[in-house]
Tab-separated table of C-alpha atoms and ligand atoms in Angstrom:
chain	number	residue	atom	x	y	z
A	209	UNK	CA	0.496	37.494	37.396
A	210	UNK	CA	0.792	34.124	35.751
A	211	UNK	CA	-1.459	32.721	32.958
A	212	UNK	CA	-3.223	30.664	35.279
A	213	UNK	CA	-4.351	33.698	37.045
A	214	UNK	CA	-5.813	35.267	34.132
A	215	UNK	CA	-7.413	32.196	33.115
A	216	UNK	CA	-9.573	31.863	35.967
A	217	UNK	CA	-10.780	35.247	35.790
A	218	UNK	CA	-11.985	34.372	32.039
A	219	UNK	CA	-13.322	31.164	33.122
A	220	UNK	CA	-15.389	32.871	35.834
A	221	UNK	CA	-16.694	35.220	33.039
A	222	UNK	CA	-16.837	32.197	30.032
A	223	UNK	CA	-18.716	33.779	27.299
A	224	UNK	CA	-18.461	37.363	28.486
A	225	UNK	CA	-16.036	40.145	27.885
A	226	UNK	CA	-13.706	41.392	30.710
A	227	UNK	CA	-12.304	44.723	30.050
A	228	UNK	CA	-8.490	44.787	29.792
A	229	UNK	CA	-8.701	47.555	32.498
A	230	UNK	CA	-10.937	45.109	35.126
A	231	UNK	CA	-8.391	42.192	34.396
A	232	UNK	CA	-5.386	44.647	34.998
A	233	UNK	CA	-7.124	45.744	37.880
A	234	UNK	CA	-7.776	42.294	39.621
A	235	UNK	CA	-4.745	41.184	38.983
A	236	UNK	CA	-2.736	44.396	39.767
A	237	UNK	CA	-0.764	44.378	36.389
A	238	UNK	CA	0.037	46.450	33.377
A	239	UNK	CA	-2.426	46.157	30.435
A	240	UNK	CA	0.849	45.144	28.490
A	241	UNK	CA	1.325	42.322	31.061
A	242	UNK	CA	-2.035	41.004	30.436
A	243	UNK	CA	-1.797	40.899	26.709
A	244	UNK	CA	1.273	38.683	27.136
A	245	UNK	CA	-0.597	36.665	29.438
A	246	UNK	CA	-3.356	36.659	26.491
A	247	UNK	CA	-1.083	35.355	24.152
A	248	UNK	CA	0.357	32.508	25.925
A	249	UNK	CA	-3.061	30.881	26.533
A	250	UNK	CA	-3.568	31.241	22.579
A	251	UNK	CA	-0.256	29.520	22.614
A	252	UNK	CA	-1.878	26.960	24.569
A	253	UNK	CA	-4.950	26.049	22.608
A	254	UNK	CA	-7.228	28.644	23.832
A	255	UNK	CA	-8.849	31.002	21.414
A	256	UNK	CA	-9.377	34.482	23.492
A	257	UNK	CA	-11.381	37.365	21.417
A	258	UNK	CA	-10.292	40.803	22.043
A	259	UNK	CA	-12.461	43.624	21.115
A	260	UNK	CA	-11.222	46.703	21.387
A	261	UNK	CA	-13.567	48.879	24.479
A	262	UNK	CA	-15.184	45.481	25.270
A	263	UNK	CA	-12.188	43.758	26.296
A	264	UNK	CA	-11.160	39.846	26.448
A	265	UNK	CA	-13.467	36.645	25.956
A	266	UNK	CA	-12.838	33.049	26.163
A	267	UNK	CA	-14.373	30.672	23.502
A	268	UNK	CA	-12.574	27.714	23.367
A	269	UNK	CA	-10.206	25.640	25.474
A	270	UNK	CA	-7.628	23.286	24.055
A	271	UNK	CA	-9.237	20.098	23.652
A	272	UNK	CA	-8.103	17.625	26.784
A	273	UNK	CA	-7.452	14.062	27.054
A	274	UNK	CA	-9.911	12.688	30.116
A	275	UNK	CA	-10.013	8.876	31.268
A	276	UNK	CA	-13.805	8.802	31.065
A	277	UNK	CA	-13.524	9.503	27.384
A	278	UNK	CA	-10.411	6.989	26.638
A	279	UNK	CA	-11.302	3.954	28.919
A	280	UNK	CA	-14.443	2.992	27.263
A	281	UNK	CA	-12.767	2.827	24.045
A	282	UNK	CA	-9.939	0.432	25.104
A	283	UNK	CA	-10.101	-2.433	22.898
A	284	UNK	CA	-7.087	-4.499	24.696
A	285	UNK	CA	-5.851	-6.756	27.359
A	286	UNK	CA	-3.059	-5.307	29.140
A	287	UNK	CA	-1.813	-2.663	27.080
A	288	UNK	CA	-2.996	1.002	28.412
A	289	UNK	CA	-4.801	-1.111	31.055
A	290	UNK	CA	-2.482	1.118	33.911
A	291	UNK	CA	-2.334	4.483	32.877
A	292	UNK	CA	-1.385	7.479	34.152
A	293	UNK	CA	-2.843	10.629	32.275
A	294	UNK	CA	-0.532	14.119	32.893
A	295	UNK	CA	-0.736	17.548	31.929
A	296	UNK	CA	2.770	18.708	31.901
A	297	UNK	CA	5.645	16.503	32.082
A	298	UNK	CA	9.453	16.815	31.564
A	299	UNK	CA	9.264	13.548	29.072
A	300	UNK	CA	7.232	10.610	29.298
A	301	UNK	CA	9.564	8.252	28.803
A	302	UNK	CA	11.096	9.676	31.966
A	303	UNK	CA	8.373	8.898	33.841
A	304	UNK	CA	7.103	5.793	32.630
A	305	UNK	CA	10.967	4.263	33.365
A	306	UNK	CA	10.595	5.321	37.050
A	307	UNK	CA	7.277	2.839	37.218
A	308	UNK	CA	9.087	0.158	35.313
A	309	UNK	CA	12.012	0.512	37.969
A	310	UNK	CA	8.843	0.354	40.748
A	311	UNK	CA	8.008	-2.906	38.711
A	312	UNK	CA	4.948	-1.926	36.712
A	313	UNK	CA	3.456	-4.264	34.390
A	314	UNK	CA	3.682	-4.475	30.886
A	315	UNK	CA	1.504	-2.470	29.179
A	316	UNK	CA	1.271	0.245	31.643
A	317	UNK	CA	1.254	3.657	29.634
A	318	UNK	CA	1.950	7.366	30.431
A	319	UNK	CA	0.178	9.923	27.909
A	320	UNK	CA	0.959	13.477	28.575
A	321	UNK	CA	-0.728	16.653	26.860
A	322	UNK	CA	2.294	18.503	27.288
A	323	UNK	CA	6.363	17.583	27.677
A	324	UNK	CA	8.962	20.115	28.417
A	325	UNK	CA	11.764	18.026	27.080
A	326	UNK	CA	10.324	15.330	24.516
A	327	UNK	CA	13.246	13.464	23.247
A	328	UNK	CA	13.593	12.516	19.687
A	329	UNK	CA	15.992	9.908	17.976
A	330	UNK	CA	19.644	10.434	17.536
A	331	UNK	CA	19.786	13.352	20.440
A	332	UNK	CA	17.255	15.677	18.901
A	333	UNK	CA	14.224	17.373	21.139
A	334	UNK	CA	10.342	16.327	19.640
A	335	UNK	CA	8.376	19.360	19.561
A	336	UNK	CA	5.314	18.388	22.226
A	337	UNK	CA	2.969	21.110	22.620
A	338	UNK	CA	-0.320	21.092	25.005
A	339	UNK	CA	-3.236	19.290	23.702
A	340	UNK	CA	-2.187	18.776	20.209
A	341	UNK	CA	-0.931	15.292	19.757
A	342	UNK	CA	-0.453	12.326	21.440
A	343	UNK	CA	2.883	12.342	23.505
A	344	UNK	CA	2.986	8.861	25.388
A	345	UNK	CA	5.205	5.631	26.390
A	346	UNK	CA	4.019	2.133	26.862
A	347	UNK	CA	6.158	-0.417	28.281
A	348	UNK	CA	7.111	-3.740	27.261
A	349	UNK	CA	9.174	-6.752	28.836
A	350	UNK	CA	9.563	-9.225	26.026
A	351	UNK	CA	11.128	-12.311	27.027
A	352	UNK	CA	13.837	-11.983	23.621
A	353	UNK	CA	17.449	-10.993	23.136
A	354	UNK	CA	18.960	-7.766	23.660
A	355	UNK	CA	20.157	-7.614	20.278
A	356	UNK	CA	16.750	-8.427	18.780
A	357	UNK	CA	14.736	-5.530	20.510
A	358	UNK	CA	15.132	-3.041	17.375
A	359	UNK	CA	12.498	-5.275	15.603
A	360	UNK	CA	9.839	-3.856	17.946
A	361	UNK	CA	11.014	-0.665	16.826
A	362	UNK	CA	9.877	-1.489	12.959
A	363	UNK	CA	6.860	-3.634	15.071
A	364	UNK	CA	5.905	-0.528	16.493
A	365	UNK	CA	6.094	1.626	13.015
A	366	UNK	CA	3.430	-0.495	11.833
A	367	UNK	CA	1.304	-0.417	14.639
A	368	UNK	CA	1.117	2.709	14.184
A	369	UNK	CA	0.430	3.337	10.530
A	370	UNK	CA	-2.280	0.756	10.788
A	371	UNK	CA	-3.801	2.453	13.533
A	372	UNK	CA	-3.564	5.790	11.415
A	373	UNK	CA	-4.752	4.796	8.111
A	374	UNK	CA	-7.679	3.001	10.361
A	375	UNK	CA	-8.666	6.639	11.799
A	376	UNK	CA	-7.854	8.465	8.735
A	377	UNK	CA	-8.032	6.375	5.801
A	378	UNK	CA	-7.621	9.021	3.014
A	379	UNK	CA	-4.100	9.411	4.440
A	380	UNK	CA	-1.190	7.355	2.076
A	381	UNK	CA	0.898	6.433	5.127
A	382	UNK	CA	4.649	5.223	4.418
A	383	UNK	CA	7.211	4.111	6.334
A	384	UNK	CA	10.849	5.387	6.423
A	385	UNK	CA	13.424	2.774	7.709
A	386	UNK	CA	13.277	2.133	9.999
A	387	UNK	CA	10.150	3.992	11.872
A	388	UNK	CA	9.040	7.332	11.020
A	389	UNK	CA	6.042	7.605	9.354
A	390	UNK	CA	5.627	9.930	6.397
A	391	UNK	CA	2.910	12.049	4.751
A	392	UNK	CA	3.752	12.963	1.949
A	393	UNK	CA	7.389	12.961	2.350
A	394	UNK	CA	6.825	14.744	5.710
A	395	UNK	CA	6.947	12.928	9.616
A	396	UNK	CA	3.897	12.632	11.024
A	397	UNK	CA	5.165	11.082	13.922
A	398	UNK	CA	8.065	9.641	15.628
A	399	UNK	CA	9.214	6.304	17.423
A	400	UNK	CA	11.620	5.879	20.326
A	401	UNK	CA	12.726	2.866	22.035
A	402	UNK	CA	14.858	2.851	25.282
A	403	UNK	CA	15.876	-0.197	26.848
A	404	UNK	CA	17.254	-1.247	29.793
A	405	UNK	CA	19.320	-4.297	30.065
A	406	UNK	CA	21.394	-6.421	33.148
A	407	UNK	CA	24.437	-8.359	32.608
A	408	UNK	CA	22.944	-8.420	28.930
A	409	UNK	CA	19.627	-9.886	29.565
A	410	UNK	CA	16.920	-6.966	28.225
A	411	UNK	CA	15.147	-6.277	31.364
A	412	UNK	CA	12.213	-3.356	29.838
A	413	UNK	CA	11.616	-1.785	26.848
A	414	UNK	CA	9.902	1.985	27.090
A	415	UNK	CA	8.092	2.518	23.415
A	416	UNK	CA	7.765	6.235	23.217
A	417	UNK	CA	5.182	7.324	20.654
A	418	UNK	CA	5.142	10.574	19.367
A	419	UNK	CA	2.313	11.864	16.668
A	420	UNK	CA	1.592	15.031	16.037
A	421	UNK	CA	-2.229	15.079	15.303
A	422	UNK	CA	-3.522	18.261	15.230
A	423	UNK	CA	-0.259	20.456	15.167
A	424	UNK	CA	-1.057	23.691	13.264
A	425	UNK	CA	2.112	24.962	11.230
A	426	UNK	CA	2.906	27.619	14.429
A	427	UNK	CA	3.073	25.108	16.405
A	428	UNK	CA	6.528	24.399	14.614
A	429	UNK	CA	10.005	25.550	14.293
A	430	UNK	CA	10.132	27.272	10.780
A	431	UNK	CA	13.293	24.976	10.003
A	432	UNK	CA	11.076	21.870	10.721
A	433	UNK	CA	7.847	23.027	8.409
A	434	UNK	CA	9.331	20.961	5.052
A	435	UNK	CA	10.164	18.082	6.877
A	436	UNK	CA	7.013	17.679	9.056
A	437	UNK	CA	3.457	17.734	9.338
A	438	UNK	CA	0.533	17.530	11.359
A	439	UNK	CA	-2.614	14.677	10.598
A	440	UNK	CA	-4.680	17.622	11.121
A	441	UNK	CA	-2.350	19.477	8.408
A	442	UNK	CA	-2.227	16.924	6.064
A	443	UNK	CA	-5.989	15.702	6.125
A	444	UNK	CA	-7.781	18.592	7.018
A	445	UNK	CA	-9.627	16.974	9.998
A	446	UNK	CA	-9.336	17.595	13.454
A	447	UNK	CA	-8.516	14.350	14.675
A	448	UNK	CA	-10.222	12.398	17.397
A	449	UNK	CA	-6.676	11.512	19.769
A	450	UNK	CA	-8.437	9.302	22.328
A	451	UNK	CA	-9.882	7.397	19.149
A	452	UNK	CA	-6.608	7.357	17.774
A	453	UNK	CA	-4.807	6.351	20.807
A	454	UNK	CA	-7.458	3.190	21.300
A	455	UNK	CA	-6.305	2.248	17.521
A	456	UNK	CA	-3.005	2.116	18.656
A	457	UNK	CA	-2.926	0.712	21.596
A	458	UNK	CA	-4.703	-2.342	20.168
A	459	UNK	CA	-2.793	-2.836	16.719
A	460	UNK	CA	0.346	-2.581	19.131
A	461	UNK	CA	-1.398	-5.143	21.166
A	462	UNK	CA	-2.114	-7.415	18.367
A	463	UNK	CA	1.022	-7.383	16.735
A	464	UNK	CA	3.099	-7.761	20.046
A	465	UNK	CA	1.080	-10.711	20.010
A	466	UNK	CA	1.647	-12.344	16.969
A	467	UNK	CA	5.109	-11.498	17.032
A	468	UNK	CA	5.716	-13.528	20.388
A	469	UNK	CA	3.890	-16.388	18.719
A	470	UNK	CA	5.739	-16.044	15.627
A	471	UNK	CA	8.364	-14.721	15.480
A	472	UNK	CA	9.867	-11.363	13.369
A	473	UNK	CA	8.741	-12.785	10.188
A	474	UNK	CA	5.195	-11.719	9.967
A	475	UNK	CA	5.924	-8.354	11.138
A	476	UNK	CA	8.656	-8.070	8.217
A	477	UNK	CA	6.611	-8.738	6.041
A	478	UNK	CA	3.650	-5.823	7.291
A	479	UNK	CA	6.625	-3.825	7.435
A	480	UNK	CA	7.606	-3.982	3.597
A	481	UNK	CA	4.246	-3.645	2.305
A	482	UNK	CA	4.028	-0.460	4.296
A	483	UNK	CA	7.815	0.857	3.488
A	484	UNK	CA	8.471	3.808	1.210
A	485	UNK	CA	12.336	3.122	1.480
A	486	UNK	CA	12.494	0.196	-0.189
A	487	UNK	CA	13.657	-0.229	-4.499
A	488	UNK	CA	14.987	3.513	-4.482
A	489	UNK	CA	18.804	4.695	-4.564
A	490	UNK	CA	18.879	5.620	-1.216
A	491	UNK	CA	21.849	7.764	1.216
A	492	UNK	CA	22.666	6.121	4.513
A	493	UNK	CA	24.370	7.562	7.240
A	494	UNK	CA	25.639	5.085	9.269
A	495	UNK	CA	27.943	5.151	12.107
A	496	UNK	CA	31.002	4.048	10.197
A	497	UNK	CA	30.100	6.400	7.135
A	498	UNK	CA	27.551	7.061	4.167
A	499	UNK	CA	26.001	4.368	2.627
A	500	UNK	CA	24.751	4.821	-0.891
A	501	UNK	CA	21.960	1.723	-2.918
A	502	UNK	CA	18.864	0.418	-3.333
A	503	UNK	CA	17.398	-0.656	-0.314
A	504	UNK	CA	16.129	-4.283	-0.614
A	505	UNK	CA	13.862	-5.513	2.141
A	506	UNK	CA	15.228	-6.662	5.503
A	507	UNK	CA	16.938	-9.521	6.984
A	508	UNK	CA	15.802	-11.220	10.101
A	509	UNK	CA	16.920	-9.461	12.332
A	510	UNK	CA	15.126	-6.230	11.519
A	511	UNK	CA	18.652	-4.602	9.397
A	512	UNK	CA	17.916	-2.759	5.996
A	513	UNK	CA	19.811	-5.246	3.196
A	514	UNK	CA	20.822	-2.609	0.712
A	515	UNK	CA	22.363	-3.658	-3.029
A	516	UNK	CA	25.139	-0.731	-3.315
A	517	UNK	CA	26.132	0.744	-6.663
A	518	UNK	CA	29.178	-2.380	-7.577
A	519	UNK	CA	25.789	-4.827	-6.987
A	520	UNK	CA	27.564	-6.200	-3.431
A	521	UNK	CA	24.756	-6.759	-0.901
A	522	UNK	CA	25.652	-5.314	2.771
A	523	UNK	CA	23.113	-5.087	5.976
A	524	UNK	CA	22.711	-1.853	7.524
A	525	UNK	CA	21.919	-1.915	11.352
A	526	UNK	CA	22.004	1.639	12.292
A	527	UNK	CA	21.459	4.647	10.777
A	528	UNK	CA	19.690	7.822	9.152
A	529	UNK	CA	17.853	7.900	6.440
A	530	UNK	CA	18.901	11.066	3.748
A	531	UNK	CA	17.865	11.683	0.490
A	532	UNK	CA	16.443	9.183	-1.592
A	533	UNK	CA	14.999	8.977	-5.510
B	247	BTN	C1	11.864	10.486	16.725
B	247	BTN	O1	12.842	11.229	16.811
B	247	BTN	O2	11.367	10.223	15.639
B	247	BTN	C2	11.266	9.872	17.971
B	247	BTN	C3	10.294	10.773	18.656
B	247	BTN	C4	9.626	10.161	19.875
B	247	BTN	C5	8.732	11.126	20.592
B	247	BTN	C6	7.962	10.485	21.704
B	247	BTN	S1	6.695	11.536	22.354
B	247	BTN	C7	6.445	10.461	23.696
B	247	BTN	C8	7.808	9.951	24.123
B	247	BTN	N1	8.412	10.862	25.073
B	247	BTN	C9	9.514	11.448	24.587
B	247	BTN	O3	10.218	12.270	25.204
B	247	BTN	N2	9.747	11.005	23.330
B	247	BTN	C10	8.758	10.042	22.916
């Protein structure tokens, strides 16, 4: 029996009880086989009542993303404008670089309620769970430099906190260099960028956006619970994600904008306002070793300019953020 099999046979019955006995029946298992079953829909999103000589009852299903809810709330020109909406995927980012490779347009998007494999920064897995957050990819093909694309990385950082504090505004949103967004010292969601390039010239970008909206603390691996939270968590509201994506589709939108009309230097300076790594003695772990100052603001081309403890200045391109205060 699979879950899906068991689901139906609630479905058919929404809002009554099925005995454990009828379900075992129908579906020719052990009771012990349908309790499991039981449980992994719970794991899913849906709440399932058990009553002991009554049996099982469905009353709720995880919440779903559906087009007819998100398209009338698109606020933007090309960005979400193709979209592809999936229930379970591998990784998003996966799947939106097999369109780019087809030649989709910029600003086509992939949102998925589930991912198998999210992919995280520096190697690490992103815990994606059905219906929960918003797991999706949008792609880009700026017309700048290779070496200039991590600036839409911090572009994208505030896109997103704007979007955030415009959904949720009792939130104090801050930005760790350079692009996870905290909450109280916890992640509330994650950035990735992968590009591909030819002969050096960037050829796509695929912004994967990761934020875990209504995440409840099982939804996590114990060793992640002090480092990371949920909006839902933090706020106490359930939050609205096709709302939320609209938000952040269009303060993407807007800043991508601005920032091919103007250059990095109005997005640096959205970026400071918004950073919370900025003035405090700060660990760096870069590539070629720890880095320990006060980060200062950044340079042009989207590096952290830290003053180390002798007072020399150095530019830090790449890497993770550790302990600060
Ligand atoms: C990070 O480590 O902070 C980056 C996390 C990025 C997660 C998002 S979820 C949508 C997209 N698909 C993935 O597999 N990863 C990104």
């Amino acid at each position: 029996m699979s879950k899906a099999n068991l689901l139906s046979l609630l479905e058919e019955r929404e809002g009554q009880y099925v005995s454990g006995e009828e379900i075992s029946r129908a579906l020719n298992v052990s009771r012990t086989a349908v309790w499991k079953q039981v449980r992994k829909l719970e794991a899913d999103g849906y709440r399932i009542e058990a009553v002991p000589r009554l049996g099982y009852r469905l009353t709720a299903k995880p919440s779903r993303l559906t087009l007819q809810e998100l398209l009338p709330k698109l606020r933007t020109t090309s960005f979400g404008r193709r979209l592809t909406l999936l229930d379970v995927i591998d990784s998003t980012q996966n799947e939106l670089r097999k369109l780019a490779e087809q030649g989709a347009a910029e600003g086509t998007l992939v949102i998925a309620e589930q991912q198998t494999s999210g992919r995280g920064r520096m190697g690490r897995s992103w815990v994606s769970p059905f219906g929960k957050g918003i797991w999706m990819s949008l792609l880009l093909r700026p017309p700048v430099p290779l070496p200039l694309t991590p600036q839409l990385t911090l572009l994208a950082a505030v896109a997103l906190s704007r979007a955030i504090s415009q959904q949720l505004p009792e939130l104090d949103i801050g930005i760790k260099w350079p692009n996870d967004l905290l909450v109280g010292g916890k992640k509330i969601s994650g950035i990735l960028l992968e590009s591909a390039a030819e002969d050096e010239r960037l050829n796509y970008v695929v912004v994967g956006l990761g934020i875990s909206a209504n995440l409840e603390a099982g939804d996590y691996p114990e060793e992640l619970l002090d480092k990371a939270v949920s909006l839902k968590m933090a706020s106490g509201e359930t939050v609205n994600r096709s709302a939320l994506i609209a938000s952040v589709l269009e303060q993407f939108e807007q800043l991508y904008k601005l920032y091919l009309e103007q250059g990095f230097a109005p997005i640096r300076t959205l970026w400071e306002a918004r950073s919370v790594t900025l003035g405090k003695r700060t660990e760096l772990y870069t590539p070629q070793g720890k880095v320990v100052g006060v980060p200062l603001g950044l340079d042009e081309m989207g590096g952290l300019r830290v003053e180390l403890e002798d007072g020399s200045l150095r530019t830090v391109y790449s890497a993770e953020v550790g302990a600060s205060g």
